Amino acid sequence: MVKVGVLALQGDFREHIWRLKALNVDAFEVRKIDELDAVDGLIIPGGESTTIGKLIRRNGLTDLLRRYHKPIWGTCAGAILLAKDIEDSDQFKLGLMNITIRRNDYGRQIDSFSQDIELNINDQRTSFNAIFIRAPRITKLGESVKSLAECNGDAVMVIEKNRLATTFHPELTDMNTVHKFFVELIVKQQNH
Ligand code: GLN
């Protein structure tokens, strides 16, 4: 049975844990180095990317995360932290994915929205209600990055090897599809 960690420094990590538990997956809150070492993959939740970045540094997780080779998935603020480039910002980042991202690019809190999108995963198209909250926009995808879902022409779910980013919040719906996809990514890596 795989162990999935959720970075629990700030943001909606509890919702991710609930979603994983709904799938009967062992889910753990991660705050410290030994907790990070103990899991087979990590989710960085939505929240405030600058705050999460500050707490990553304070908790001494920077090096371990920048060298992370297990599957990792960032939602919203988590996606910002995974990006190699954050437009017009020199804030802390992990730089694990070859994407460029622009924070708050759909407007302010009141411009948050939800929209039905199609996920293109496992050779299948699945409808998914995507919730965007002060979402970042992915503005550039490196060659090795593949888009798995679009919303109004923007890539909103992208994958690069075992690294996944979504600019929306699958943890805030009652659909398990994206969490299941990530867990399968971990299982695949383990059987490798
Ligand atoms: N606007 C936040 C940031 O820039 C992200 C919002 C979210 O995670 N819902 O970090």
CSV table of C-alpha atoms and ligand atoms in Angstrom, one decimal:
chain,number,residue,atom,x,y,z
A,1,MET,CA,0.0,0.0,0.0
A,2,VAL,CA,1.5,3.4,-1.0
A,3,LYS,CA,1.8,6.2,1.5
A,4,VAL,CA,0.9,9.6,0.2
A,5,GLY,CA,2.1,12.7,2.0
A,6,VAL,CA,0.4,16.1,1.9
A,7,LEU,CA,2.6,19.1,2.8
A,8,ALA,CA,0.7,20.5,5.8
A,9,LEU,CA,2.3,23.9,6.4
A,10,GLN,CA,-0.5,26.1,5.2
A,11,GLY,CA,-3.5,25.9,2.9
A,12,ASP,CA,-6.1,23.3,2.3
A,13,PHE,CA,-4.1,20.2,3.1
A,14,ARG,CA,-7.0,18.6,5.1
A,15,GLU,CA,-9.2,18.5,2.0
A,16,HIS,CA,-6.5,16.5,0.2
A,17,ILE,CA,-6.2,14.1,3.1
A,18,TRP,CA,-10.0,13.5,3.0
A,19,ARG,CA,-10.0,12.9,-0.7
A,20,LEU,CA,-7.2,10.4,-0.4
A,21,LYS,CA,-8.9,8.7,2.5
A,22,ALA,CA,-12.1,8.5,0.4
A,23,LEU,CA,-9.9,6.4,-2.0
A,24,ASN,CA,-8.8,4.2,1.0
A,25,VAL,CA,-5.2,5.4,0.5
A,26,ASP,CA,-2.9,6.0,3.5
A,27,ALA,CA,-2.5,9.7,3.7
A,28,PHE,CA,-0.1,11.6,6.0
A,29,GLU,CA,0.5,15.2,6.9
A,30,VAL,CA,4.1,16.2,6.2
A,31,ARG,CA,5.8,19.0,8.0
A,32,LYS,CA,9.3,17.7,8.8
A,33,ILE,CA,12.2,16.0,7.1
A,34,ASP,CA,11.5,12.5,8.5
A,35,GLU,CA,7.8,12.8,7.6
A,36,LEU,CA,8.8,13.7,4.0
A,37,ASP,CA,11.2,10.7,3.9
A,38,ALA,CA,8.5,8.3,5.0
A,39,VAL,CA,6.1,8.9,2.1
A,40,ASP,CA,6.1,7.6,-1.5
A,41,GLY,CA,4.8,10.8,-3.1
A,42,LEU,CA,3.8,14.3,-2.1
A,43,ILE,CA,1.0,16.8,-2.7
A,44,ILE,CA,1.6,20.5,-2.2
A,45,PRO,CA,-1.8,22.0,-1.6
A,46,GLY,CA,-3.4,25.3,-2.5
A,47,GLY,CA,-3.0,28.2,-0.2
A,48,GLU,CA,-0.6,31.1,-0.4
A,49,SER,CA,2.6,30.2,-2.3
A,50,THR,CA,4.7,32.9,-0.6
A,51,THR,CA,3.6,31.7,2.9
A,52,ILE,CA,4.1,28.0,2.0
A,53,GLY,CA,7.6,28.9,0.6
A,54,LYS,CA,8.5,30.7,3.8
A,55,LEU,CA,7.5,27.7,5.9
A,56,ILE,CA,9.3,25.2,3.6
A,57,ARG,CA,12.5,27.2,4.3
A,58,ARG,CA,11.8,27.5,8.0
A,59,ASN,CA,11.2,23.8,8.3
A,60,GLY,CA,14.4,22.9,6.5
A,61,LEU,CA,12.7,21.1,3.7
A,62,THR,CA,14.2,23.2,0.8
A,63,ASP,CA,17.0,20.9,-0.3
A,64,LEU,CA,15.1,17.7,0.1
A,65,LEU,CA,12.2,19.1,-2.0
A,66,ARG,CA,14.4,20.6,-4.7
A,67,ARG,CA,16.0,17.2,-5.2
A,68,TYR,CA,12.7,15.3,-4.8
A,69,HIS,CA,12.5,12.4,-7.3
A,70,LYS,CA,9.3,10.7,-6.1
A,71,PRO,CA,6.0,11.7,-7.6
A,72,ILE,CA,4.9,15.2,-6.7
A,73,TRP,CA,1.7,17.1,-7.4
A,74,GLY,CA,1.0,20.8,-6.8
A,75,THR,CA,-2.5,22.3,-6.8
A,76,CYS,CA,-2.8,26.0,-7.4
A,77,ALA,CA,-0.2,27.6,-4.9
A,78,GLY,CA,1.5,24.2,-5.1
A,79,ALA,CA,1.7,24.5,-8.9
A,80,ILE,CA,3.3,27.9,-8.5
A,81,LEU,CA,5.9,26.5,-6.2
A,82,LEU,CA,6.7,23.7,-8.7
A,83,ALA,CA,7.2,26.0,-11.6
A,84,LYS,CA,10.7,26.8,-13.0
A,85,ASP,CA,9.6,30.4,-13.8
A,86,ILE,CA,7.1,32.6,-12.0
A,87,GLU,CA,6.4,35.7,-14.1
A,88,ASP,CA,7.2,39.1,-12.6
A,89,SER,CA,8.2,37.5,-9.2
A,90,ASP,CA,11.4,36.6,-7.5
A,91,GLN,CA,9.6,34.7,-4.7
A,92,PHE,CA,10.9,31.4,-3.4
A,93,LYS,CA,10.2,28.4,-5.6
A,94,LEU,CA,11.2,24.7,-6.0
A,95,GLY,CA,11.6,24.9,-9.8
A,96,LEU,CA,10.8,21.2,-10.4
A,97,MET,CA,8.6,21.6,-13.5
A,98,ASN,CA,9.5,23.1,-16.8
A,99,ILE,CA,6.6,25.6,-16.9
A,100,THR,CA,6.1,29.3,-16.6
A,101,ILE,CA,3.3,30.5,-14.5
A,102,ARG,CA,1.6,33.8,-13.7
A,103,ARG,CA,0.0,34.3,-10.2
A,104,ASN,CA,-3.5,35.5,-9.8
A,105,ASP,CA,-3.9,35.8,-13.5
A,106,TYR,CA,-7.7,35.3,-13.6
A,107,GLY,CA,-8.3,38.2,-11.3
A,108,ARG,CA,-9.0,38.6,-7.6
A,109,GLN,CA,-10.8,36.4,-5.0
A,110,ILE,CA,-14.2,37.5,-6.3
A,111,ASP,CA,-13.2,36.3,-9.8
A,112,SER,CA,-12.9,32.8,-8.6
A,113,PHE,CA,-15.0,30.4,-10.7
A,114,SER,CA,-15.8,26.8,-11.4
A,115,GLN,CA,-16.2,25.2,-14.8
A,116,ASP,CA,-16.7,21.8,-16.3
A,117,ILE,CA,-13.6,20.7,-18.1
A,118,GLU,CA,-12.4,17.5,-19.8
A,119,LEU,CA,-9.5,15.6,-18.4
A,120,ASN,CA,-7.5,13.6,-20.9
A,121,ILE,CA,-6.1,10.8,-18.8
A,122,ASN,CA,-5.6,7.1,-19.2
A,123,ASP,CA,-6.6,7.4,-22.9
A,124,GLN,CA,-10.0,8.6,-21.9
A,125,ARG,CA,-11.8,11.9,-21.7
A,126,THR,CA,-13.5,12.5,-18.3
A,127,SER,CA,-15.6,15.4,-17.3
A,128,PHE,CA,-14.5,17.2,-14.2
A,129,ASN,CA,-15.8,20.2,-12.3
A,130,ALA,CA,-12.8,22.4,-11.9
A,131,ILE,CA,-12.7,25.1,-9.2
A,132,PHE,CA,-10.4,28.0,-9.7
A,133,ILE,CA,-9.6,30.3,-6.7
A,134,ARG,CA,-7.3,33.2,-7.4
A,135,ALA,CA,-5.7,30.8,-9.8
A,136,PRO,CA,-2.4,31.1,-11.5
A,137,ARG,CA,-2.2,30.7,-15.3
A,138,ILE,CA,0.3,28.5,-16.9
A,139,THR,CA,1.7,30.6,-19.7
A,140,LYS,CA,4.5,28.4,-21.1
A,141,LEU,CA,5.0,24.7,-21.3
A,142,GLY,CA,8.5,23.2,-21.8
A,143,GLU,CA,8.9,20.5,-24.4
A,144,SER,CA,8.8,17.7,-21.9
A,145,VAL,CA,5.6,18.9,-20.4
A,146,LYS,CA,2.2,17.5,-21.5
A,147,SER,CA,-1.2,19.2,-21.0
A,148,LEU,CA,-3.9,16.8,-19.7
A,149,ALA,CA,-6.7,19.4,-19.5
A,150,GLU,CA,-7.5,22.8,-20.8
A,151,CYS,CA,-10.0,25.5,-19.8
A,152,ASN,CA,-10.8,28.2,-22.3
A,153,GLY,CA,-7.6,27.5,-24.2
A,154,ASP,CA,-5.3,27.4,-21.1
A,155,ALA,CA,-3.5,24.3,-19.9
A,156,VAL,CA,-4.8,23.7,-16.4
A,157,MET,CA,-3.4,20.3,-15.7
A,158,VAL,CA,0.1,19.4,-16.8
A,159,ILE,CA,2.5,16.5,-16.4
A,160,GLU,CA,6.2,16.2,-16.7
A,161,LYS,CA,7.4,12.6,-16.0
A,162,ASN,CA,6.3,12.0,-12.4
A,163,ARG,CA,5.5,15.6,-11.7
A,164,LEU,CA,1.9,17.0,-11.9
A,165,ALA,CA,0.5,20.5,-11.6
A,166,THR,CA,-3.2,21.6,-11.6
A,167,THR,CA,-4.2,25.2,-11.4
A,168,PHE,CA,-7.6,24.2,-10.1
A,169,HIS,CA,-8.6,22.5,-6.8
A,170,PRO,CA,-9.6,18.8,-7.2
A,171,GLU,CA,-9.5,18.5,-3.4
A,172,LEU,CA,-12.5,20.8,-3.1
A,173,THR,CA,-14.9,18.7,-5.2
A,174,ASP,CA,-16.3,15.3,-4.3
A,175,MET,CA,-14.6,13.8,-7.4
A,176,ASN,CA,-11.7,11.5,-6.9
A,177,THR,CA,-10.4,11.3,-10.4
A,178,VAL,CA,-7.3,13.4,-10.2
A,179,HIS,CA,-6.3,12.0,-6.8
A,180,LYS,CA,-6.7,8.5,-8.2
A,181,PHE,CA,-4.5,9.4,-11.2
A,182,PHE,CA,-1.8,10.7,-8.8
A,183,VAL,CA,-1.9,7.6,-6.6
A,184,GLU,CA,-1.6,5.5,-9.8
A,185,LEU,CA,1.5,7.5,-10.7
A,186,ILE,CA,3.0,6.6,-7.4
A,187,VAL,CA,2.1,2.9,-7.8
A,188,LYS,CA,3.6,2.9,-11.3
A,189,GLN,CA,6.9,4.4,-10.0
A,190,GLN,CA,7.1,1.8,-7.2
A,191,ASN,CA,6.7,-1.1,-9.6
A,192,HIS,CA,9.4,0.3,-11.8
B,1,GLN,N1,-3.1,33.2,-5.3
B,1,GLN,C1,-2.4,32.2,-4.5
B,1,GLN,C2,-0.9,32.3,-4.7
B,1,GLN,O1,-0.5,33.1,-5.5
B,1,GLN,C3,-2.8,30.8,-5.0
B,1,GLN,C4,-4.3,30.6,-4.7
B,1,GLN,C5,-4.7,29.2,-4.4
B,1,GLN,O2,-3.9,28.3,-4.1
B,1,GLN,N2,-6.0,29.0,-4.4
B,1,GLN,O3,-0.2,31.7,-4.0
